[in-house]
Backbone as XML, in Angstrom:
<?xml version="1.0"?>
<chain id="A" units="angstrom">
  <residue number="1" name="MET">
    <atom name="N" x="86.482" y="-5.912" z="84.932"/>
    <atom name="CA" x="87.789" y="-5.422" z="85.327"/>
    <atom name="C" x="88.127" y="-4.137" z="84.576"/>
  </residue>
  <residue number="2" name="ARG">
    <atom name="N" x="87.750" y="-4.095" z="83.319"/>
    <atom name="CA" x="88.035" y="-2.908" z="82.510"/>
    <atom name="C" x="87.327" y="-1.685" z="83.077"/>
  </residue>
  <residue number="3" name="GLY">
    <atom name="N" x="86.086" y="-1.867" z="83.515"/>
    <atom name="CA" x="85.324" y="-0.768" z="84.096"/>
    <atom name="C" x="85.967" y="-0.242" z="85.369"/>
  </residue>
  <residue number="4" name="ALA">
    <atom name="N" x="86.493" y="-1.150" z="86.177"/>
    <atom name="CA" x="87.156" y="-0.736" z="87.417"/>
    <atom name="C" x="88.417" y="0.067" z="87.106"/>
  </residue>
  <residue number="5" name="LEU">
    <atom name="N" x="89.167" y="-0.371" z="86.111"/>
    <atom name="CA" x="90.374" y="0.363" z="85.736"/>
    <atom name="C" x="90.041" y="1.749" z="85.191"/>
  </residue>
  <residue number="6" name="ILE">
    <atom name="N" x="88.969" y="1.838" z="84.428"/>
    <atom name="CA" x="88.540" y="3.136" z="83.918"/>
    <atom name="C" x="88.120" y="4.033" z="85.079"/>
  </residue>
  <residue number="7" name="GLY">
    <atom name="N" x="87.391" y="3.476" z="86.025"/>
    <atom name="CA" x="86.969" y="4.244" z="87.196"/>
    <atom name="C" x="88.144" y="4.748" z="88.010"/>
  </residue>
  <residue number="8" name="VAL">
    <atom name="N" x="89.120" y="3.891" z="88.222"/>
    <atom name="CA" x="90.326" y="4.295" z="88.956"/>
    <atom name="C" x="91.073" y="5.373" z="88.183"/>
  </residue>
  <residue number="9" name="GLY">
    <atom name="N" x="91.160" y="5.209" z="86.880"/>
    <atom name="CA" x="91.826" y="6.207" z="86.051"/>
    <atom name="C" x="91.142" y="7.563" z="86.114"/>
  </residue>
  <residue number="10" name="VAL">
    <atom name="N" x="89.820" y="7.561" z="86.033"/>
    <atom name="CA" x="89.061" y="8.816" z="86.115"/>
    <atom name="C" x="89.262" y="9.469" z="87.475"/>
  </residue>
  <residue number="11" name="ALA">
    <atom name="N" x="89.222" y="8.674" z="88.545"/>
    <atom name="CA" x="89.416" y="9.220" z="89.892"/>
    <atom name="C" x="90.814" y="9.799" z="90.053"/>
  </residue>
  <residue number="12" name="LEU">
    <atom name="N" x="91.819" y="9.111" z="89.516"/>
    <atom name="CA" x="93.186" y="9.613" z="89.626"/>
    <atom name="C" x="93.395" y="10.897" z="88.825"/>
  </residue>
  <residue number="13" name="VAL">
    <atom name="N" x="92.795" y="10.971" z="87.647"/>
    <atom name="CA" x="92.907" y="12.190" z="86.840"/>
    <atom name="C" x="92.214" y="13.353" z="87.554"/>
  </residue>
  <residue number="14" name="ALA">
    <atom name="N" x="91.046" y="13.111" z="88.126"/>
    <atom name="CA" x="90.334" y="14.167" z="88.853"/>
    <atom name="C" x="91.141" y="14.616" z="90.067"/>
  </residue>
  <residue number="15" name="TRP">
    <atom name="N" x="91.723" y="13.675" z="90.772"/>
    <atom name="CA" x="92.548" y="13.974" z="91.950"/>
    <atom name="C" x="93.766" y="14.806" z="91.539"/>
  </residue>
  <residue number="16" name="ALA">
    <atom name="N" x="94.449" y="14.406" z="90.481"/>
    <atom name="CA" x="95.626" y="15.139" z="90.014"/>
    <atom name="C" x="95.242" y="16.538" z="89.537"/>
  </residue>
  <residue number="17" name="ALA">
    <atom name="N" x="94.107" y="16.671" z="88.869"/>
    <atom name="CA" x="93.657" y="17.988" z="88.411"/>
    <atom name="C" x="93.349" y="18.903" z="89.589"/>
  </residue>
  <residue number="18" name="LEU">
    <atom name="N" x="92.750" y="18.348" z="90.627"/>
    <atom name="CA" x="92.453" y="19.144" z="91.812"/>
    <atom name="C" x="93.728" y="19.596" z="92.516"/>
  </residue>
  <residue number="19" name="VAL">
    <atom name="N" x="94.693" y="18.682" z="92.636"/>
    <atom name="CA" x="95.983" y="19.039" z="93.244"/>
    <atom name="C" x="96.659" y="20.137" z="92.424"/>
  </residue>
  <residue number="20" name="ALA">
    <atom name="N" x="96.690" y="19.986" z="91.106"/>
    <atom name="CA" x="97.313" y="20.991" z="90.240"/>
    <atom name="C" x="96.575" y="22.322" z="90.325"/>
  </residue>
  <residue number="21" name="GLY">
    <atom name="N" x="95.246" y="22.282" z="90.386"/>
    <atom name="CA" x="94.466" y="23.510" z="90.507"/>
    <atom name="C" x="94.761" y="24.247" z="91.805"/>
  </residue>
  <residue number="22" name="LEU">
    <atom name="N" x="94.880" y="23.515" z="92.892"/>
    <atom name="CA" x="95.218" y="24.147" z="94.164"/>
    <atom name="C" x="96.614" y="24.762" z="94.119"/>
  </residue>
  <residue number="23" name="ALA">
    <atom name="N" x="97.554" y="24.045" z="93.512"/>
    <atom name="CA" x="98.921" y="24.564" z="93.415"/>
    <atom name="C" x="98.962" y="25.823" z="92.557"/>
  </residue>
  <residue number="24" name="LEU">
    <atom name="N" x="98.250" y="25.829" z="91.443"/>
    <atom name="CA" x="98.221" y="26.994" z="90.559"/>
    <atom name="C" x="97.503" y="28.171" z="91.206"/>
  </residue>
  <residue number="25" name="ALA">
    <atom name="N" x="96.557" y="27.887" z="92.088"/>
    <atom name="CA" x="95.815" y="28.958" z="92.758"/>
    <atom name="C" x="96.596" y="29.532" z="93.937"/>
  </residue>
  <residue number="26" name="GLY">
    <atom name="N" x="97.797" y="29.029" z="94.158"/>
    <atom name="CA" x="98.620" y="29.559" z="95.237"/>
    <atom name="C" x="98.372" y="28.913" z="96.579"/>
  </residue>
  <residue number="27" name="ARG">
    <atom name="N" x="97.624" y="27.847" z="96.617"/>
    <atom name="CA" x="97.332" y="27.143" z="97.866"/>
    <atom name="C" x="98.191" y="25.883" z="97.933"/>
  </residue>
  <residue number="28" name="ARG">
    <atom name="N" x="99.491" y="26.101" z="97.996"/>
    <atom name="CA" x="100.443" y="24.987" z="97.948"/>
    <atom name="C" x="100.322" y="24.047" z="99.133"/>
  </residue>
  <residue number="29" name="SER">
    <atom name="N" x="100.054" y="24.564" z="100.316"/>
    <atom name="CA" x="99.942" y="23.679" z="101.482"/>
    <atom name="C" x="98.721" y="22.772" z="101.340"/>
  </residue>
  <residue number="30" name="ALA">
    <atom name="N" x="97.614" y="23.315" z="100.832"/>
    <atom name="CA" x="96.421" y="22.493" z="100.597"/>
    <atom name="C" x="96.691" y="21.470" z="99.496"/>
  </residue>
  <residue number="31" name="ALA">
    <atom name="N" x="97.445" y="21.865" z="98.468"/>
    <atom name="CA" x="97.781" y="20.930" z="97.386"/>
    <atom name="C" x="98.648" y="19.788" z="97.906"/>
  </residue>
  <residue number="32" name="ARG">
    <atom name="N" x="99.630" y="20.112" z="98.758"/>
    <atom name="CA" x="100.484" y="19.059" z="99.333"/>
    <atom name="C" x="99.671" y="18.107" z="100.205"/>
  </residue>
  <residue number="33" name="GLU">
    <atom name="N" x="98.754" y="18.670" z="100.988"/>
    <atom name="CA" x="97.919" y="17.847" z="101.866"/>
    <atom name="C" x="97.047" y="16.901" z="101.048"/>
  </residue>
  <residue number="34" name="LEU">
    <atom name="N" x="96.455" y="17.422" z="99.979"/>
    <atom name="CA" x="95.597" y="16.597" z="99.124"/>
    <atom name="C" x="96.413" y="15.549" z="98.374"/>
  </residue>
  <residue number="35" name="ALA">
    <atom name="N" x="97.600" y="15.925" z="97.916"/>
    <atom name="CA" x="98.446" y="14.983" z="97.176"/>
    <atom name="C" x="98.855" y="13.808" z="98.065"/>
  </residue>
  <residue number="36" name="ALA">
    <atom name="N" x="99.050" y="14.054" z="99.343"/>
    <atom name="CA" x="99.481" y="12.995" z="100.260"/>
    <atom name="C" x="98.299" y="12.248" z="100.873"/>
  </residue>
  <residue number="37" name="PHE">
    <atom name="N" x="97.080" y="12.720" z="100.644"/>
    <atom name="CA" x="95.919" y="12.140" z="101.317"/>
    <atom name="C" x="95.705" y="10.666" z="100.976"/>
  </residue>
  <residue number="38" name="LEU">
    <atom name="N" x="95.668" y="10.333" z="99.705"/>
    <atom name="CA" x="95.396" y="8.941" z="99.322"/>
    <atom name="C" x="96.471" y="7.976" z="99.808"/>
  </residue>
  <residue number="39" name="PRO">
    <atom name="N" x="97.752" y="8.290" z="99.621"/>
    <atom name="CA" x="98.762" y="7.377" z="100.181"/>
    <atom name="C" x="98.660" y="7.258" z="101.701"/>
  </residue>
  <residue number="40" name="ASN">
    <atom name="N" x="98.395" y="8.374" z="102.377"/>
    <atom name="CA" x="98.246" y="8.324" z="103.833"/>
    <atom name="C" x="97.045" y="7.485" z="104.240"/>
  </residue>
  <residue number="41" name="LEU">
    <atom name="N" x="95.975" y="7.594" z="103.471"/>
    <atom name="CA" x="94.774" y="6.820" z="103.762"/>
    <atom name="C" x="95.026" y="5.327" z="103.584"/>
  </residue>
  <residue number="42" name="LEU">
    <atom name="N" x="95.745" y="4.950" z="102.535"/>
    <atom name="CA" x="96.072" y="3.541" z="102.329"/>
    <atom name="C" x="96.944" y="2.998" z="103.456"/>
  </residue>
  <residue number="43" name="LEU">
    <atom name="N" x="97.914" y="3.791" z="103.884"/>
    <atom name="CA" x="98.762" y="3.373" z="105.017"/>
    <atom name="C" x="97.951" y="3.264" z="106.301"/>
  </residue>
  <residue number="44" name="LEU">
    <atom name="N" x="97.006" y="4.163" z="106.496"/>
    <atom name="CA" x="96.137" y="4.100" z="107.673"/>
    <atom name="C" x="95.325" y="2.813" z="107.664"/>
  </residue>
  <residue number="45" name="PHE">
    <atom name="N" x="94.698" y="2.499" z="106.537"/>
    <atom name="CA" x="93.895" y="1.283" z="106.447"/>
    <atom name="C" x="94.747" y="0.037" z="106.693"/>
  </residue>
  <residue number="46" name="ARG">
    <atom name="N" x="95.912" y="-0.010" z="106.086"/>
    <atom name="CA" x="96.792" y="-1.169" z="106.278"/>
    <atom name="C" x="97.176" y="-1.308" z="107.746"/>
  </residue>
  <residue number="47" name="GLY">
    <atom name="N" x="97.521" y="-0.201" z="108.380"/>
    <atom name="CA" x="97.898" y="-0.243" z="109.788"/>
    <atom name="C" x="96.746" y="-0.644" z="110.678"/>
  </residue>
  <residue number="48" name="LEU">
    <atom name="N" x="95.553" y="-0.128" z="110.395"/>
    <atom name="CA" x="94.398" y="-0.469" z="111.218"/>
    <atom name="C" x="94.005" y="-1.934" z="111.077"/>
  </residue>
  <residue number="49" name="LEU">
    <atom name="N" x="94.144" y="-2.482" z="109.875"/>
    <atom name="CA" x="93.813" y="-3.897" z="109.683"/>
    <atom name="C" x="94.744" y="-4.810" z="110.474"/>
  </residue>
  <residue number="50" name="ARG">
    <atom name="N" x="95.962" y="-4.373" z="110.710"/>
    <atom name="CA" x="96.946" y="-5.183" z="111.440"/>
    <atom name="C" x="96.967" y="-4.902" z="112.936"/>
  </residue>
  <residue number="51" name="ASP">
    <atom name="N" x="96.312" y="-3.857" z="113.372"/>
    <atom name="CA" x="96.385" y="-3.419" z="114.765"/>
    <atom name="C" x="95.414" y="-4.211" z="115.641"/>
  </residue>
  <residue number="52" name="PRO">
    <atom name="N" x="95.897" y="-4.846" z="116.716"/>
    <atom name="CA" x="95.004" y="-5.612" z="117.591"/>
    <atom name="C" x="94.048" y="-4.733" z="118.402"/>
  </residue>
  <residue number="53" name="ARG">
    <atom name="N" x="94.315" y="-3.441" z="118.509"/>
    <atom name="CA" x="93.425" y="-2.543" z="119.260"/>
    <atom name="C" x="92.154" y="-2.200" z="118.496"/>
  </residue>
  <residue number="54" name="VAL">
    <atom name="N" x="92.152" y="-2.468" z="117.197"/>
    <atom name="CA" x="90.989" y="-2.153" z="116.357"/>
    <atom name="C" x="90.007" y="-3.312" z="116.439"/>
  </residue>
  <residue number="55" name="SER">
    <atom name="N" x="88.733" y="-2.977" z="116.648"/>
    <atom name="CA" x="87.716" y="-4.018" z="116.811"/>
    <atom name="C" x="87.540" y="-4.828" z="115.523"/>
  </residue>
  <residue number="56" name="LEU">
    <atom name="N" x="87.050" y="-6.040" z="115.698"/>
    <atom name="CA" x="86.787" y="-6.897" z="114.533"/>
    <atom name="C" x="85.704" y="-6.291" z="113.646"/>
  </residue>
  <residue number="57" name="GLY">
    <atom name="N" x="84.744" y="-5.592" z="114.253"/>
    <atom name="CA" x="83.692" y="-4.938" z="113.466"/>
    <atom name="C" x="84.255" y="-3.868" z="112.547"/>
  </residue>
  <residue number="58" name="ALA">
    <atom name="N" x="85.185" y="-3.075" z="113.068"/>
    <atom name="CA" x="85.804" y="-2.033" z="112.251"/>
    <atom name="C" x="86.645" y="-2.653" z="111.142"/>
  </residue>
  <residue number="59" name="LYS">
    <atom name="N" x="87.347" y="-3.726" z="111.462"/>
    <atom name="CA" x="88.144" y="-4.410" z="110.437"/>
    <atom name="C" x="87.241" y="-5.007" z="109.363"/>
  </residue>
  <residue number="60" name="ALA">
    <atom name="N" x="86.099" y="-5.548" z="109.787"/>
    <atom name="CA" x="85.155" y="-6.112" z="108.821"/>
    <atom name="C" x="84.623" y="-5.026" z="107.895"/>
  </residue>
  <residue number="61" name="LEU">
    <atom name="N" x="84.345" y="-3.839" z="108.447"/>
    <atom name="CA" x="83.891" y="-2.730" z="107.608"/>
    <atom name="C" x="84.955" y="-2.346" z="106.580"/>
  </residue>
  <residue number="62" name="LEU">
    <atom name="N" x="86.215" y="-2.319" z="107.004"/>
    <atom name="CA" x="87.299" y="-1.998" z="106.067"/>
    <atom name="C" x="87.380" y="-3.024" z="104.943"/>
  </residue>
  <residue number="63" name="VAL">
    <atom name="N" x="87.278" y="-4.292" z="105.297"/>
    <atom name="CA" x="87.352" y="-5.352" z="104.286"/>
    <atom name="C" x="86.156" y="-5.266" z="103.332"/>
  </residue>
  <residue number="64" name="LEU">
    <atom name="N" x="84.979" y="-5.002" z="103.873"/>
    <atom name="CA" x="83.796" y="-4.862" z="103.022"/>
    <atom name="C" x="83.926" y="-3.659" z="102.082"/>
  </residue>
  <residue number="65" name="ALA">
    <atom name="N" x="84.476" y="-2.564" z="102.575"/>
    <atom name="CA" x="84.663" y="-1.390" z="101.715"/>
    <atom name="C" x="85.632" y="-1.684" z="100.586"/>
  </residue>
  <residue number="66" name="VAL">
    <atom name="N" x="86.719" y="-2.368" z="100.903"/>
    <atom name="CA" x="87.685" y="-2.727" z="99.861"/>
    <atom name="C" x="87.031" y="-3.645" z="98.830"/>
  </residue>
  <residue number="67" name="ALA">
    <atom name="N" x="86.244" y="-4.616" z="99.311"/>
    <atom name="CA" x="85.557" y="-5.530" z="98.399"/>
    <atom name="C" x="84.556" y="-4.770" z="97.523"/>
  </residue>
  <residue number="68" name="TRP">
    <atom name="N" x="83.844" y="-3.810" z="98.120"/>
    <atom name="CA" x="82.870" y="-3.013" z="97.354"/>
    <atom name="C" x="83.558" y="-2.225" z="96.253"/>
  </residue>
  <residue number="69" name="VAL">
    <atom name="N" x="84.644" y="-1.564" z="96.603"/>
    <atom name="CA" x="85.347" y="-0.732" z="95.628"/>
    <atom name="C" x="85.960" y="-1.593" z="94.527"/>
  </residue>
  <residue number="70" name="ALA">
    <atom name="N" x="86.477" y="-2.762" z="94.889"/>
    <atom name="CA" x="87.123" y="-3.630" z="93.912"/>
    <atom name="C" x="86.118" y="-4.418" z="93.063"/>
  </residue>
  <residue number="71" name="SER">
    <atom name="N" x="84.896" y="-4.538" z="93.541"/>
    <atom name="CA" x="83.884" y="-5.341" z="92.861"/>
    <atom name="C" x="83.462" y="-4.700" z="91.539"/>
  </residue>
  <residue number="72" name="PRO">
    <atom name="N" x="83.280" y="-5.523" z="90.510"/>
    <atom name="CA" x="82.791" y="-4.987" z="89.232"/>
    <atom name="C" x="81.294" y="-4.682" z="89.267"/>
  </residue>
  <residue number="73" name="ILE">
    <atom name="N" x="80.599" y="-5.143" z="90.307"/>
    <atom name="CA" x="79.160" y="-4.897" z="90.427"/>
    <atom name="C" x="78.964" y="-3.612" z="91.220"/>
  </residue>
  <residue number="74" name="ASP">
    <atom name="N" x="78.339" y="-2.616" z="90.611"/>
    <atom name="CA" x="78.128" y="-1.320" z="91.232"/>
    <atom name="C" x="76.704" y="-0.856" z="91.018"/>
  </residue>
  <residue number="75" name="LEU">
    <atom name="N" x="76.296" y="0.116" z="91.820"/>
    <atom name="CA" x="74.993" y="0.739" z="91.596"/>
    <atom name="C" x="74.997" y="1.533" z="90.298"/>
  </residue>
  <residue number="76" name="VAL">
    <atom name="N" x="76.104" y="2.225" z="90.040"/>
    <atom name="CA" x="76.281" y="2.983" z="88.802"/>
    <atom name="C" x="77.527" y="2.434" z="88.119"/>
  </residue>
  <residue number="77" name="PRO">
    <atom name="N" x="77.451" y="2.014" z="86.855"/>
    <atom name="CA" x="78.626" y="1.449" z="86.181"/>
    <atom name="C" x="79.797" y="2.434" z="86.145"/>
  </residue>
  <residue number="78" name="GLU">
    <atom name="N" x="81.003" y="1.912" z="86.247"/>
    <atom name="CA" x="82.213" y="2.730" z="86.322"/>
    <atom name="C" x="82.447" y="3.567" z="85.071"/>
  </residue>
  <residue number="79" name="PHE">
    <atom name="N" x="81.943" y="3.119" z="83.920"/>
    <atom name="CA" x="82.221" y="3.852" z="82.687"/>
    <atom name="C" x="81.377" y="5.117" z="82.552"/>
  </residue>
  <residue number="80" name="VAL">
    <atom name="N" x="80.406" y="5.330" z="83.443"/>
    <atom name="CA" x="79.619" y="6.565" z="83.420"/>
    <atom name="C" x="80.497" y="7.675" z="84.005"/>
  </residue>
  <residue number="81" name="PRO">
    <atom name="N" x="80.784" y="8.719" z="83.221"/>
    <atom name="CA" x="81.694" y="9.772" z="83.701"/>
    <atom name="C" x="81.204" y="10.414" z="84.998"/>
  </residue>
  <residue number="82" name="LEU">
    <atom name="N" x="82.110" y="10.605" z="85.918"/>
    <atom name="CA" x="81.917" y="11.221" z="87.223"/>
    <atom name="C" x="80.979" y="10.439" z="88.134"/>
  </residue>
  <residue number="83" name="ALA">
    <atom name="N" x="79.826" y="10.029" z="87.661"/>
    <atom name="CA" x="78.876" y="9.319" z="88.518"/>
    <atom name="C" x="79.309" y="7.881" z="88.769"/>
  </residue>
  <residue number="84" name="GLY">
    <atom name="N" x="80.065" y="7.290" z="87.843"/>
    <atom name="CA" x="80.489" y="5.901" z="88.001"/>
    <atom name="C" x="81.303" y="5.655" z="89.263"/>
  </residue>
  <residue number="85" name="PRO">
    <atom name="N" x="82.385" y="6.403" z="89.456"/>
    <atom name="CA" x="83.174" y="6.199" z="90.675"/>
    <atom name="C" x="82.529" y="6.799" z="91.916"/>
  </residue>
  <residue number="86" name="LEU">
    <atom name="N" x="81.456" y="7.578" z="91.754"/>
    <atom name="CA" x="80.857" y="8.271" z="92.885"/>
    <atom name="C" x="80.282" y="7.313" z="93.922"/>
  </residue>
  <residue number="87" name="ASP">
    <atom name="N" x="79.625" y="6.233" z="93.494"/>
    <atom name="CA" x="79.063" y="5.311" z="94.484"/>
    <atom name="C" x="80.170" y="4.661" z="95.307"/>
  </residue>
  <residue number="88" name="ASP">
    <atom name="N" x="81.307" y="4.358" z="94.681"/>
    <atom name="CA" x="82.440" y="3.808" z="95.430"/>
    <atom name="C" x="82.983" y="4.825" z="96.429"/>
  </residue>
  <residue number="89" name="ALA">
    <atom name="N" x="83.061" y="6.076" z="96.014"/>
    <atom name="CA" x="83.570" y="7.121" z="96.901"/>
    <atom name="C" x="82.644" y="7.327" z="98.094"/>
  </residue>
  <residue number="90" name="ILE">
    <atom name="N" x="81.344" y="7.267" z="97.867"/>
    <atom name="CA" x="80.387" y="7.440" z="98.962"/>
    <atom name="C" x="80.503" y="6.296" z="99.956"/>
  </residue>
  <residue number="91" name="VAL">
    <atom name="N" x="80.567" y="5.069" z="99.464"/>
    <atom name="CA" x="80.725" y="3.917" z="100.357"/>
    <atom name="C" x="82.031" y="4.018" z="101.130"/>
  </residue>
  <residue number="92" name="ALA">
    <atom name="N" x="83.122" y="4.369" z="100.443"/>
    <atom name="CA" x="84.419" y="4.491" z="101.113"/>
    <atom name="C" x="84.379" y="5.569" z="102.193"/>
  </residue>
  <residue number="93" name="ALA">
    <atom name="N" x="83.747" y="6.696" z="101.908"/>
    <atom name="CA" x="83.673" y="7.785" z="102.888"/>
    <atom name="C" x="82.841" y="7.395" z="104.101"/>
  </residue>
  <residue number="94" name="LEU">
    <atom name="N" x="81.717" y="6.724" z="103.881"/>
    <atom name="CA" x="80.883" y="6.287" z="105.004"/>
    <atom name="C" x="81.602" y="5.258" z="105.874"/>
  </residue>
  <residue number="95" name="VAL">
    <atom name="N" x="82.269" y="4.318" z="105.240"/>
    <atom name="CA" x="83.012" y="3.316" z="106.002"/>
    <atom name="C" x="84.167" y="3.967" z="106.748"/>
  </residue>
  <residue number="96" name="LEU">
    <atom name="N" x="84.883" y="4.855" z="106.088"/>
    <atom name="CA" x="86.000" y="5.541" z="106.729"/>
    <atom name="C" x="85.531" y="6.267" z="107.983"/>
  </residue>
  <residue number="97" name="ARG">
    <atom name="N" x="84.457" y="6.999" z="107.866"/>
    <atom name="CA" x="83.945" y="7.746" z="109.027"/>
    <atom name="C" x="83.536" y="6.797" z="110.153"/>
  </residue>
  <residue number="98" name="ALA">
    <atom name="N" x="82.860" y="5.702" z="109.825"/>
    <atom name="CA" x="82.438" y="4.745" z="110.853"/>
    <atom name="C" x="83.644" y="4.102" z="111.535"/>
  </residue>
  <residue number="99" name="VAL">
    <atom name="N" x="84.643" y="3.728" z="110.750"/>
    <atom name="CA" x="85.831" y="3.090" z="111.318"/>
    <atom name="C" x="86.595" y="4.077" z="112.195"/>
  </residue>
  <residue number="100" name="LEU">
    <atom name="N" x="86.737" y="5.302" z="111.727"/>
    <atom name="CA" x="87.477" y="6.300" z="112.502"/>
    <atom name="C" x="86.776" y="6.616" z="113.815"/>
  </residue>
  <residue number="101" name="ARG">
    <atom name="N" x="85.468" y="6.606" z="113.825"/>
    <atom name="CA" x="84.734" y="6.885" z="115.066"/>
    <atom name="C" x="84.761" y="5.699" z="116.040"/>
  </residue>
  <residue number="102" name="ARG">
    <atom name="N" x="84.967" y="4.495" z="115.544"/>
    <atom name="CA" x="84.994" y="3.306" z="116.405"/>
    <atom name="C" x="86.391" y="2.993" z="116.932"/>
  </residue>
  <residue number="103" name="THR">
    <atom name="N" x="87.394" y="3.671" z="116.417"/>
    <atom name="CA" x="88.777" y="3.324" z="116.725"/>
    <atom name="C" x="89.376" y="4.340" z="117.683"/>
  </residue>
  <residue number="104" name="ASP">
    <atom name="N" x="90.178" y="3.842" z="118.592"/>
    <atom name="CA" x="90.854" y="4.690" z="119.570"/>
    <atom name="C" x="91.729" y="5.722" z="118.864"/>
  </residue>
  <residue number="105" name="ARG">
    <atom name="N" x="91.683" y="6.952" z="119.352"/>
    <atom name="CA" x="92.438" y="8.046" z="118.738"/>
    <atom name="C" x="93.936" y="7.760" z="118.718"/>
  </residue>
  <residue number="106" name="ALA">
    <atom name="N" x="94.456" y="7.123" z="119.766"/>
    <atom name="CA" x="95.889" y="6.821" z="119.805"/>
    <atom name="C" x="96.280" y="5.890" z="118.664"/>
  </residue>
  <residue number="107" name="ALA">
    <atom name="N" x="95.441" y="4.910" z="118.362"/>
    <atom name="CA" x="95.724" y="3.992" z="117.252"/>
    <atom name="C" x="95.657" y="4.731" z="115.924"/>
  </residue>
  <residue number="108" name="LEU">
    <atom name="N" x="94.691" y="5.627" z="115.786"/>
    <atom name="CA" x="94.579" y="6.403" z="114.556"/>
    <atom name="C" x="95.817" y="7.262" z="114.338"/>
  </residue>
  <residue number="109" name="LEU">
    <atom name="N" x="96.219" y="7.965" z="115.375"/>
    <atom name="CA" x="97.382" y="8.842" z="115.254"/>
    <atom name="C" x="98.662" y="8.057" z="114.989"/>
  </residue>
  <residue number="110" name="GLU">
    <atom name="N" x="98.741" y="6.857" z="115.538"/>
    <atom name="CA" x="99.931" y="6.031" z="115.322"/>
    <atom name="C" x="100.077" y="5.623" z="113.855"/>
  </residue>
  <residue number="111" name="HIS">
    <atom name="N" x="98.958" y="5.365" z="113.200"/>
    <atom name="CA" x="99.009" y="4.878" z="111.819"/>
    <atom name="C" x="98.838" y="5.986" z="110.782"/>
  </residue>
  <residue number="112" name="TRP">
    <atom name="N" x="98.404" y="7.173" z="111.191"/>
    <atom name="CA" x="98.200" y="8.275" z="110.250"/>
    <atom name="C" x="99.523" y="8.974" z="109.993"/>
  </residue>
  <residue number="113" name="ARG">
    <atom name="N" x="99.921" y="9.103" z="108.743"/>
    <atom name="CA" x="101.206" y="9.706" z="108.380"/>
    <atom name="C" x="101.086" y="11.188" z="108.021"/>
  </residue>
  <residue number="114" name="GLY">
    <atom name="N" x="99.868" y="11.667" z="107.888"/>
    <atom name="CA" x="99.662" y="13.053" z="107.472"/>
    <atom name="C" x="99.519" y="14.001" z="108.647"/>
  </residue>
  <residue number="115" name="ASP">
    <atom name="N" x="99.006" y="15.172" z="108.342"/>
    <atom name="CA" x="98.777" y="16.212" z="109.333"/>
    <atom name="C" x="97.658" y="15.769" z="110.281"/>
  </residue>
  <residue number="116" name="PRO">
    <atom name="N" x="97.875" y="15.832" z="111.591"/>
    <atom name="CA" x="96.809" y="15.436" z="112.531"/>
    <atom name="C" x="95.529" y="16.258" z="112.375"/>
  </residue>
  <residue number="117" name="ALA">
    <atom name="N" x="95.639" y="17.505" z="111.903"/>
    <atom name="CA" x="94.442" y="18.326" z="111.686"/>
    <atom name="C" x="93.549" y="17.714" z="110.599"/>
  </residue>
  <residue number="118" name="THR">
    <atom name="N" x="94.147" y="17.100" z="109.599"/>
    <atom name="CA" x="93.370" y="16.440" z="108.549"/>
    <atom name="C" x="92.596" y="15.270" z="109.130"/>
  </residue>
  <residue number="119" name="LEU">
    <atom name="N" x="93.238" y="14.509" z="109.988"/>
    <atom name="CA" x="92.567" y="13.380" z="110.649"/>
    <atom name="C" x="91.427" y="13.878" z="111.521"/>
  </residue>
  <residue number="120" name="ASP">
    <atom name="N" x="91.634" y="14.980" z="112.219"/>
    <atom name="CA" x="90.578" y="15.560" z="113.056"/>
    <atom name="C" x="89.379" y="15.960" z="112.202"/>
  </residue>
  <residue number="121" name="ARG">
    <atom name="N" x="89.622" y="16.519" z="111.013"/>
    <atom name="CA" x="88.515" y="16.892" z="110.123"/>
    <atom name="C" x="87.782" y="15.661" z="109.629"/>
  </residue>
  <residue number="122" name="LEU">
    <atom name="N" x="88.493" y="14.571" z="109.395"/>
    <atom name="CA" x="87.844" y="13.341" z="108.939"/>
    <atom name="C" x="86.970" y="12.740" z="110.014"/>
  </residue>
  <residue number="123" name="VAL">
    <atom name="N" x="87.472" y="12.724" z="111.242"/>
    <atom name="CA" x="86.717" y="12.114" z="112.345"/>
    <atom name="C" x="85.511" y="12.968" z="112.697"/>
  </residue>
  <residue number="124" name="GLY">
    <atom name="N" x="85.670" y="14.278" z="112.627"/>
    <atom name="CA" x="84.566" y="15.180" z="112.885"/>
    <atom name="C" x="84.360" y="15.493" z="114.343"/>
  </residue>
</chain>
């Protein structure tokens, strides 16, 4: 559990540093988009898990991704700087892309709270 908390802490510090760097570089709109990304992503996942239009396979992938990220068993231990949370981020990104491609665009847009252009970039 301690390793997971350290990993989350490192990821949050890196995220906050990136947001601050974008804001200081004069890219305020990009900083706002990045700052809202994680909360928007959590709301999207919650909405998709409750939506009957989303396939059971996509919901299973979401649940497996959450279990993977929350699990103390990792390919790279969380206490390893930068590389520790990286395996969780890769799994989350792969699952996110698979779920977004399997889900109807109308359902995605209904649950996405951010800029639709950001969602379009995620879906590809």
